[in-house]
């Protein structure tokens, strides 16, 4: 395992289009988190999963956003009817709740630009 | 989780020790102090964590005061690649939801 993978690295889309991002966590990690980060700000929590269950969603996650982790492995984050304000870096992280753990492992992120 | 307070920015000369402070005066007895850093255009990276004893790993040292109300992350010989935003967070477990504050932007200067 080489870490947390996110795809694509960059996405440019027109306002009103739908986009989907994928995150592949470290295989033995049962928790998966999504964050959003805009320029000059710290990452903002969006949602997290334990296995396939979505345990918490931030109020930042409007009804245009949906996240899934269908088999408890990879996860997708979809944004419908994108707006310019959705332009940001979307970060995924994973961790485990059992055994020795040293915090989250983050991916390199997907940078979304809505034009 | 306890709130943490960090200076917004710091400079450090290359090769010198960088000492990054963090206040966490309301930390509870079962909360750890975690440090992450984020280099420009990358995801945050875990550095180190501790409960009450000082900790050291290959990246940094963490000094926690006896009353646990503050701590200092030490990068013993800062390099230009240590230029990043450093986040101090209080968490009960490594897998708790992490709420990032603004952190400290460290600039290592040649």
Short mmCIF file of C-alpha atoms in Angstrom, two decimals:
data_model
loop_
_atom_site.label_atom_id
_atom_site.label_comp_id
_atom_site.label_asym_id
_atom_site.label_seq_id
_atom_site.Cartn_x
_atom_site.Cartn_y
_atom_site.Cartn_z
CA UNK A 1 0.00 0.00 0.00
CA UNK A 2 1.43 3.31 -1.02
CA UNK A 3 -0.96 5.52 0.90
CA UNK A 4 -4.23 7.28 0.21
CA UNK A 5 -4.94 7.83 -3.47
CA UNK A 6 -7.27 10.45 -4.87
CA UNK A 7 -8.47 10.75 -8.42
CA UNK A 8 -8.45 12.99 -10.34
CA UNK A 9 -5.75 15.36 -9.09
CA UNK A 10 -7.31 18.28 -10.92
CA UNK A 11 -10.78 18.87 -12.29
CA UNK A 12 -12.08 21.88 -14.21
CA UNK A 13 -15.81 21.95 -14.75
CA UNK A 14 -18.43 24.38 -15.91
CA UNK A 15 -20.92 25.75 -13.44
CA UNK A 16 -23.97 23.53 -13.21
CA UNK A 17 -22.18 20.30 -14.11
CA UNK A 18 -21.89 17.30 -11.79
CA UNK A 19 -18.49 16.03 -10.68
CA UNK A 20 -17.38 12.91 -8.83
CA UNK A 21 -14.13 12.34 -6.98
CA UNK A 22 -12.72 9.05 -5.84
CA UNK A 23 -10.64 8.18 -2.79
CA UNK A 24 -8.83 4.89 -2.19
CA UNK A 25 -7.78 4.66 1.46
CA UNK A 26 -5.06 2.51 3.00
CA UNK A 27 -6.53 -0.98 2.78
CA UNK A 28 -6.60 -1.83 6.48
CA UNK A 29 -8.03 1.54 7.52
CA UNK A 30 -11.69 1.34 8.46
CA UNK A 31 -12.29 5.10 8.77
CA UNK A 32 -12.39 7.47 5.84
CA UNK A 33 -12.79 11.25 6.01
CA UNK A 34 -13.50 13.99 3.48
CA UNK A 35 -12.35 17.58 3.92
CA UNK A 36 -12.54 20.70 1.81
CA UNK A 37 -9.88 23.39 1.79
CA UNK A 38 -9.98 26.84 0.24
CA UNK A 39 -6.96 29.06 -0.28
CA UNK A 40 -5.40 30.28 2.95
CA UNK A 41 -7.71 28.27 5.20
CA UNK A 42 -7.25 25.07 7.15
CA UNK A 43 -9.08 21.96 5.95
CA UNK A 44 -12.80 21.93 6.81
CA UNK A 45 -14.43 18.67 7.85
CA UNK A 46 -17.18 17.42 5.54
CA UNK A 47 -18.02 13.83 6.47
CA UNK A 48 -16.62 10.53 7.62
CA UNK A 49 -17.28 6.82 7.31
CA UNK A 50 -16.54 3.84 9.46
CA UNK A 51 -16.50 0.91 7.08
CA UNK A 52 -19.52 1.55 4.83
CA UNK A 53 -21.51 3.56 7.37
CA UNK A 54 -21.54 7.34 7.07
CA UNK A 55 -21.37 8.42 10.70
CA UNK A 56 -21.33 12.20 10.51
CA UNK A 57 -21.98 14.95 7.97
CA UNK A 58 -21.06 18.57 8.42
CA UNK A 59 -23.61 21.31 7.82
CA UNK A 60 -21.17 22.42 5.10
CA UNK A 61 -22.31 19.36 3.15
CA UNK A 62 -25.35 20.78 1.37
CA UNK A 63 -27.86 18.57 -0.39
CA UNK A 64 -25.85 19.00 -3.60
CA UNK A 65 -23.08 16.94 -2.02
CA UNK A 66 -23.24 13.21 -1.49
CA UNK A 67 -20.60 10.76 -0.37
CA UNK A 68 -20.59 6.99 -0.44
CA UNK A 69 -18.37 4.16 0.62
CA UNK A 70 -20.37 1.21 -0.70
CA UNK A 71 -18.16 -1.72 0.26
CA UNK A 72 -16.19 -0.11 3.02
CA UNK A 73 -13.19 0.34 0.77
CA UNK A 74 -13.01 3.24 -1.71
CA UNK A 75 -15.25 6.27 -1.40
CA UNK A 76 -16.75 8.74 -3.83
CA UNK A 77 -17.75 12.36 -3.29
CA UNK A 78 -20.22 13.77 -5.79
CA UNK A 79 -21.15 17.40 -6.22
CA UNK A 80 -24.26 18.09 -8.25
CA UNK A 81 -24.97 21.38 -10.04
CA UNK A 82 -21.56 22.80 -9.19
CA UNK A 83 -21.25 26.45 -8.21
CA UNK A 84 -18.20 28.70 -8.31
CA UNK A 85 -18.08 28.58 -4.52
CA UNK A 86 -17.38 24.86 -4.73
CA UNK A 87 -13.92 25.61 -6.13
CA UNK A 88 -11.53 24.17 -3.56
CA UNK A 89 -9.16 21.35 -2.77
CA UNK A 90 -11.03 18.23 -1.68
CA UNK A 91 -8.96 16.07 0.65
CA UNK A 92 -9.50 12.49 1.70
CA UNK A 93 -7.90 10.82 4.70
CA UNK A 94 -8.06 7.42 6.34
CA UNK A 95 -7.26 5.94 9.73
CA UNK A 96 -7.90 2.82 11.75
CA UNK A 97 -9.73 2.42 15.03
CA UNK A 98 -7.90 -0.71 16.16
CA UNK A 99 -4.26 -1.38 16.76
CA UNK A 100 -1.51 1.18 16.83
CA UNK A 101 -2.27 4.27 14.85
CA UNK A 102 -0.48 7.53 14.36
CA UNK A 103 -3.22 9.72 13.10
CA UNK A 104 -4.73 10.26 9.71
CA UNK A 105 -3.05 9.58 6.41
CA UNK A 106 -4.13 12.15 3.86
CA UNK A 107 -4.17 11.92 0.10
CA UNK A 108 -2.81 14.66 -2.11
CA UNK A 109 -6.28 15.98 -2.83
CA UNK A 110 -8.41 16.80 -5.84
CA UNK A 111 -8.35 20.44 -6.88
CA UNK A 112 -11.70 21.50 -8.29
CA UNK A 113 -12.09 24.65 -10.36
CA UNK A 114 -15.61 25.67 -11.35
CA UNK A 115 -15.69 28.14 -14.24
CA UNK B 1 -12.17 18.41 22.06
CA UNK B 2 -10.19 21.19 23.67
CA UNK B 3 -9.50 24.38 21.73
CA UNK B 4 -5.89 25.11 20.81
CA UNK B 5 -4.24 28.45 20.11
CA UNK B 6 -1.17 28.95 17.92
CA UNK B 7 0.66 32.02 16.61
CA UNK B 8 -0.34 32.69 13.00
CA UNK B 9 3.18 32.80 11.64
CA UNK B 10 6.85 32.29 12.53
CA UNK B 11 10.20 32.52 10.81
CA UNK B 12 13.21 30.31 11.41
CA UNK B 13 16.72 30.38 9.97
CA UNK B 14 17.73 27.30 8.04
CA UNK B 15 19.73 24.89 10.21
CA UNK B 16 18.37 26.34 13.44
CA UNK B 17 15.81 24.73 15.70
CA UNK B 18 12.21 25.74 15.03
CA UNK B 19 10.12 25.89 18.21
CA UNK B 20 6.40 26.07 17.52
CA UNK B 21 4.20 26.78 20.56
CA UNK B 22 0.64 25.69 21.19
CA UNK B 23 -1.70 26.60 24.03
CA UNK B 24 -4.36 24.13 25.10
CA UNK B 25 -5.36 25.34 28.55
CA UNK B 26 -8.70 23.49 28.57
CA UNK B 27 -7.27 20.12 27.55
CA UNK B 28 -8.79 17.20 29.46
CA UNK B 29 -6.81 14.41 31.06
CA UNK B 30 -7.57 11.90 28.32
CA UNK B 31 -6.82 14.17 25.36
CA UNK B 32 -3.61 13.81 23.41
CA UNK B 33 -1.78 16.65 21.69
CA UNK B 34 -1.42 15.91 17.98
CA UNK B 35 0.66 17.81 15.45
CA UNK B 36 0.16 17.78 11.70
CA UNK B 37 1.79 19.88 9.02
CA UNK B 38 0.74 20.82 5.53
CA UNK B 39 3.25 21.67 2.88
CA UNK B 40 1.89 23.82 0.07
CA UNK B 41 -0.43 21.95 -2.31
CA UNK B 42 -0.20 18.69 -0.38
CA UNK B 43 -2.48 17.00 2.13
CA UNK B 44 -1.68 17.38 5.84
CA UNK B 45 0.87 14.97 7.28
CA UNK B 46 0.91 13.52 10.79
CA UNK B 47 4.07 14.50 12.71
CA UNK B 48 3.85 13.38 16.32
CA UNK B 49 1.53 13.09 19.31
CA UNK B 50 1.82 12.86 23.07
CA UNK B 51 -0.21 12.69 26.26
CA UNK B 52 2.03 13.99 29.03
CA UNK B 53 5.54 12.70 28.46
CA UNK B 54 7.88 14.31 25.99
CA UNK B 55 8.04 12.45 22.70
CA UNK B 56 10.61 12.26 19.92
CA UNK B 57 10.56 10.65 16.52
CA UNK B 58 12.54 11.00 13.32
CA UNK B 59 10.65 14.15 12.38
CA UNK B 60 10.37 16.18 15.56
CA UNK B 61 10.23 16.39 19.34
CA UNK B 62 7.18 17.29 21.38
CA UNK B 63 7.57 18.94 24.77
CA UNK B 64 4.42 19.08 26.91
CA UNK B 65 4.39 21.19 30.07
CA UNK B 66 3.75 19.45 33.36
CA UNK B 67 0.31 21.06 33.71
CA UNK B 68 -0.41 20.05 30.07
CA UNK B 69 -1.74 23.50 29.27
CA UNK B 70 0.79 24.09 26.53
CA UNK B 71 3.26 22.29 24.34
CA UNK B 72 6.08 22.99 21.90
CA UNK B 73 6.89 21.20 18.69
CA UNK B 74 10.61 21.27 17.98
CA UNK B 75 12.16 20.73 14.57
CA UNK B 76 15.82 20.42 15.62
CA UNK B 77 17.51 21.50 12.38
CA UNK B 78 14.98 23.23 10.17
CA UNK B 79 15.40 22.93 6.41
CA UNK B 80 13.68 24.80 3.60
CA UNK B 81 11.44 21.75 3.13
CA UNK B 82 10.02 22.32 6.62
CA UNK B 83 8.28 25.47 5.37
CA UNK B 84 4.64 24.58 5.95
CA UNK B 85 1.54 25.26 8.05
CA UNK B 86 1.70 23.41 11.36
CA UNK B 87 -1.48 22.42 13.15
CA UNK B 88 -1.79 21.56 16.85
CA UNK B 89 -4.93 19.62 17.78
CA UNK B 90 -6.24 18.01 20.98
CA UNK B 91 -7.86 14.61 20.42
CA UNK B 92 -8.99 11.70 22.57
CA UNK B 93 -8.02 9.15 19.93
CA UNK B 94 -6.02 9.09 16.71
CA UNK B 95 -9.22 8.50 14.75
CA UNK B 96 -11.35 11.29 16.29
CA UNK B 97 -12.76 13.83 13.85
CA UNK B 98 -10.02 16.42 13.37
CA UNK B 99 -11.09 20.06 13.33
CA UNK B 100 -8.23 22.11 11.94
CA UNK B 101 -7.68 25.68 13.10
CA UNK B 102 -5.62 28.21 11.16
CA UNK B 103 -2.32 26.74 12.42
CA UNK B 104 1.11 28.38 12.35
CA UNK B 105 2.69 29.20 9.02
CA UNK B 106 6.39 28.48 9.43
CA UNK B 107 8.81 30.02 6.96
CA UNK B 108 12.34 28.63 6.99
CA UNK B 109 14.67 31.27 5.65
CA UNK B 110 18.00 30.52 3.93
#
